CSV table of C-alpha atoms and ligand atoms in Angstrom, one decimal:
chain,number,residue,atom,x,y,z
A,108,MET,CA,0.0,0.0,0.0
A,109,PRO,CA,1.3,3.5,-0.8
A,110,ALA,CA,2.0,5.7,2.1
A,111,GLN,CA,-0.9,8.0,3.0
A,112,THR,CA,-1.4,10.9,5.3
A,113,ILE,CA,-3.9,9.7,7.9
A,114,VAL,CA,-6.3,12.4,8.7
A,115,ASN,CA,-9.2,12.0,11.1
A,116,THR,CA,-12.1,13.1,8.9
A,117,THR,CA,-14.9,11.9,11.1
A,118,LYS,CA,-17.6,14.4,11.5
A,119,GLU,CA,-20.6,14.1,13.8
A,120,GLY,CA,-24.0,15.6,13.8
A,121,GLY,CA,-27.6,15.2,14.9
A,122,CYS,CA,-31.0,16.7,15.2
A,123,TYR,CA,-32.2,19.7,17.1
A,124,CYS,CA,-33.4,17.8,20.2
A,125,GLY,CA,-30.4,15.4,20.3
A,126,ALA,CA,-32.4,12.2,20.0
A,127,ILE,CA,-30.8,11.2,16.7
A,128,ARG,CA,-27.1,11.3,16.1
A,129,TYR,CA,-24.8,10.2,13.3
A,130,ALA,CA,-21.2,10.0,12.2
A,131,VAL,CA,-19.6,10.7,8.8
A,132,SER,CA,-16.3,8.8,8.6
A,133,LYS,CA,-15.3,9.3,4.9
A,134,PRO,CA,-14.6,12.4,2.9
A,135,PRO,CA,-17.6,13.6,0.9
A,136,LEU,CA,-17.8,12.8,-2.8
A,137,VAL,CA,-19.7,16.1,-3.4
A,138,LYS,CA,-20.2,19.2,-1.4
A,139,GLY,CA,-23.1,21.2,-2.8
A,140,GLN,CA,-26.3,23.2,-2.6
A,141,CYS,CA,-29.6,22.2,-4.1
A,142,HIS,CA,-32.1,24.8,-5.2
A,143,CYS,CA,-35.1,22.5,-6.0
A,144,ARG,CA,-38.6,23.2,-4.7
A,145,ALA,CA,-38.5,20.2,-2.3
A,146,CYS,CA,-35.3,21.5,-0.7
A,147,GLN,CA,-36.8,25.0,-0.5
A,148,ARG,CA,-39.7,23.5,1.5
A,149,TYR,CA,-37.4,21.8,3.9
A,150,ALA,CA,-35.0,24.8,4.2
A,151,GLY,CA,-37.3,27.7,4.8
A,152,GLY,CA,-37.0,28.8,1.2
A,153,ALA,CA,-33.2,28.6,0.9
A,154,PRO,CA,-31.3,26.0,-1.0
A,155,GLN,CA,-30.2,23.0,1.1
A,156,PHE,CA,-26.5,22.5,1.6
A,157,PHE,CA,-25.4,18.9,1.6
A,158,LEU,CA,-22.5,16.5,1.7
A,159,LEU,CA,-22.8,13.4,-0.6
A,160,VAL,CA,-21.1,10.7,1.5
A,161,PRO,CA,-20.2,7.1,0.4
A,162,PRO,CA,-22.6,4.7,2.1
A,163,GLU,CA,-19.8,3.0,4.1
A,164,GLY,CA,-18.9,6.4,5.5
A,165,PHE,CA,-22.2,7.0,7.2
A,166,ASP,CA,-23.6,5.5,10.5
A,167,TRP,CA,-26.4,6.4,12.7
A,168,THR,CA,-25.0,6.5,16.3
A,169,LYS,CA,-28.0,7.3,18.4
A,170,GLY,CA,-31.7,6.9,18.1
A,171,SER,CA,-33.8,5.7,15.1
A,172,PRO,CA,-34.8,8.2,12.5
A,173,ALA,CA,-38.3,8.2,10.9
A,174,GLU,CA,-38.4,7.8,7.1
A,175,TYR,CA,-40.7,9.2,4.5
A,176,ALA,CA,-40.9,8.8,0.7
A,177,ARG,CA,-43.7,10.3,-1.4
A,178,PRO,CA,-45.8,7.4,-2.7
A,179,ASP,CA,-47.0,9.5,-5.7
A,180,LEU,CA,-43.5,10.0,-7.1
A,181,PRO,CA,-41.9,7.2,-9.1
A,182,ASN,CA,-38.3,8.0,-8.1
A,183,ALA,CA,-39.1,9.6,-4.7
A,184,VAL,CA,-36.1,10.0,-2.4
A,185,THR,CA,-36.4,8.7,1.1
A,186,ARG,CA,-36.1,11.4,3.8
A,187,TYR,CA,-34.8,10.6,7.2
A,188,PHE,CA,-35.8,12.9,10.1
A,189,CYS,CA,-36.2,13.0,13.8
A,190,PRO,CA,-39.6,11.7,14.9
A,191,THR,CA,-39.5,14.0,17.9
A,192,CYS,CA,-38.3,17.4,16.7
A,193,GLY,CA,-38.7,16.9,12.9
A,194,THR,CA,-35.2,17.9,11.9
A,195,SER,CA,-34.4,16.6,8.4
A,196,LEU,CA,-31.1,14.9,8.6
A,197,VAL,CA,-30.4,12.7,5.5
A,198,THR,CA,-31.9,11.9,2.1
A,199,ARG,CA,-31.2,8.8,0.1
A,200,ARG,CA,-31.9,8.4,-3.6
A,201,GLN,CA,-33.1,5.2,-5.3
A,202,ASP,CA,-30.5,5.4,-8.0
A,203,ASN,CA,-27.4,6.2,-5.9
A,204,PRO,CA,-26.3,4.4,-2.7
A,205,ALA,CA,-24.6,7.5,-1.4
A,206,VAL,CA,-26.0,9.4,1.6
A,207,VAL,CA,-27.0,13.0,1.3
A,208,VAL,CA,-26.3,14.6,4.7
A,209,LYS,CA,-27.7,18.0,5.5
A,210,VAL,CA,-24.9,20.4,6.4
A,211,GLY,CA,-26.9,22.3,9.0
A,212,THR,CA,-27.1,19.2,11.1
A,213,LEU,CA,-23.4,18.8,11.5
A,214,ASP,CA,-22.1,19.8,14.9
A,215,ASP,CA,-19.6,22.1,13.1
A,216,PRO,CA,-20.9,23.2,9.8
A,217,SER,CA,-18.6,26.3,9.8
A,218,ARG,CA,-15.9,24.8,7.5
A,219,PHE,CA,-18.3,23.7,4.7
A,220,THR,CA,-17.9,25.3,1.3
A,221,PRO,CA,-20.1,24.2,-1.6
A,222,HIS,CA,-18.4,23.5,-4.9
A,223,VAL,CA,-21.5,22.7,-7.0
A,224,ALA,CA,-25.0,24.2,-7.2
A,225,ILE,CA,-27.7,21.8,-8.5
A,226,CYS,CA,-31.3,22.1,-9.7
A,227,HIS,CA,-30.5,25.8,-10.3
A,228,GLY,CA,-33.3,26.0,-12.8
A,229,GLU,CA,-35.7,26.1,-9.8
A,230,ALA,CA,-33.7,28.7,-7.9
A,231,LEU,CA,-35.6,31.7,-6.5
A,232,ALA,CA,-34.5,35.2,-7.3
A,233,PHE,CA,-33.1,35.8,-3.8
A,234,HIS,CA,-30.9,32.6,-3.8
A,235,THR,CA,-27.2,33.2,-4.2
A,236,VAL,CA,-24.4,31.0,-5.6
A,237,PRO,CA,-20.7,31.5,-4.6
A,238,ASP,CA,-18.5,32.8,-7.4
A,239,GLY,CA,-16.7,30.2,-9.4
A,240,ILE,CA,-18.6,27.0,-8.5
A,241,ALA,CA,-20.2,24.7,-11.1
A,242,ILE,CA,-23.9,25.3,-11.7
A,243,PHE,CA,-26.2,22.7,-13.0
A,244,GLU,CA,-29.7,23.6,-14.1
A,245,ASP,CA,-31.0,20.1,-13.3
A,246,LEU,CA,-29.8,17.2,-11.1
A,247,PRO,CA,-26.5,16.0,-12.6
A,248,THR,CA,-26.3,12.2,-13.3
A,249,GLY,CA,-23.4,10.0,-12.6
B,110,ZN,ZN1,-34.7,15.5,17.4
B,111,ZN,ZN1,-33.1,19.7,-3.8
């Protein structure tokens, strides 16, 4: 094995009331912001900021989140949230095993910087995108 720099990348987070906790132990594949209407509903009108984490790098460490997927949508994502306080923590897509972690639920979200904006075609006039990051009008595939 080639020599590597070992860095402790584990990040922890949880919901507003503390009943649900998780750990992220792998570096994110994507760091982004999503402007879609569903994210706006969950985020008070703002885009949602997220880490896309490989599935082996995500673990629930306390409590059991509730799940919801819209039955009327053919490719509905599954949303994981605290059944007590309602905080939206994680989303998983049917076509991608990676875990979408909501940045605001990290214990320390202060070092996050997005490098991609997705679903920007649904952005509202008051949304902002940092200079120089990639913008996709839709959900990029692959
Ligand atoms: Zn909670
Ligand atoms: Zn979205």
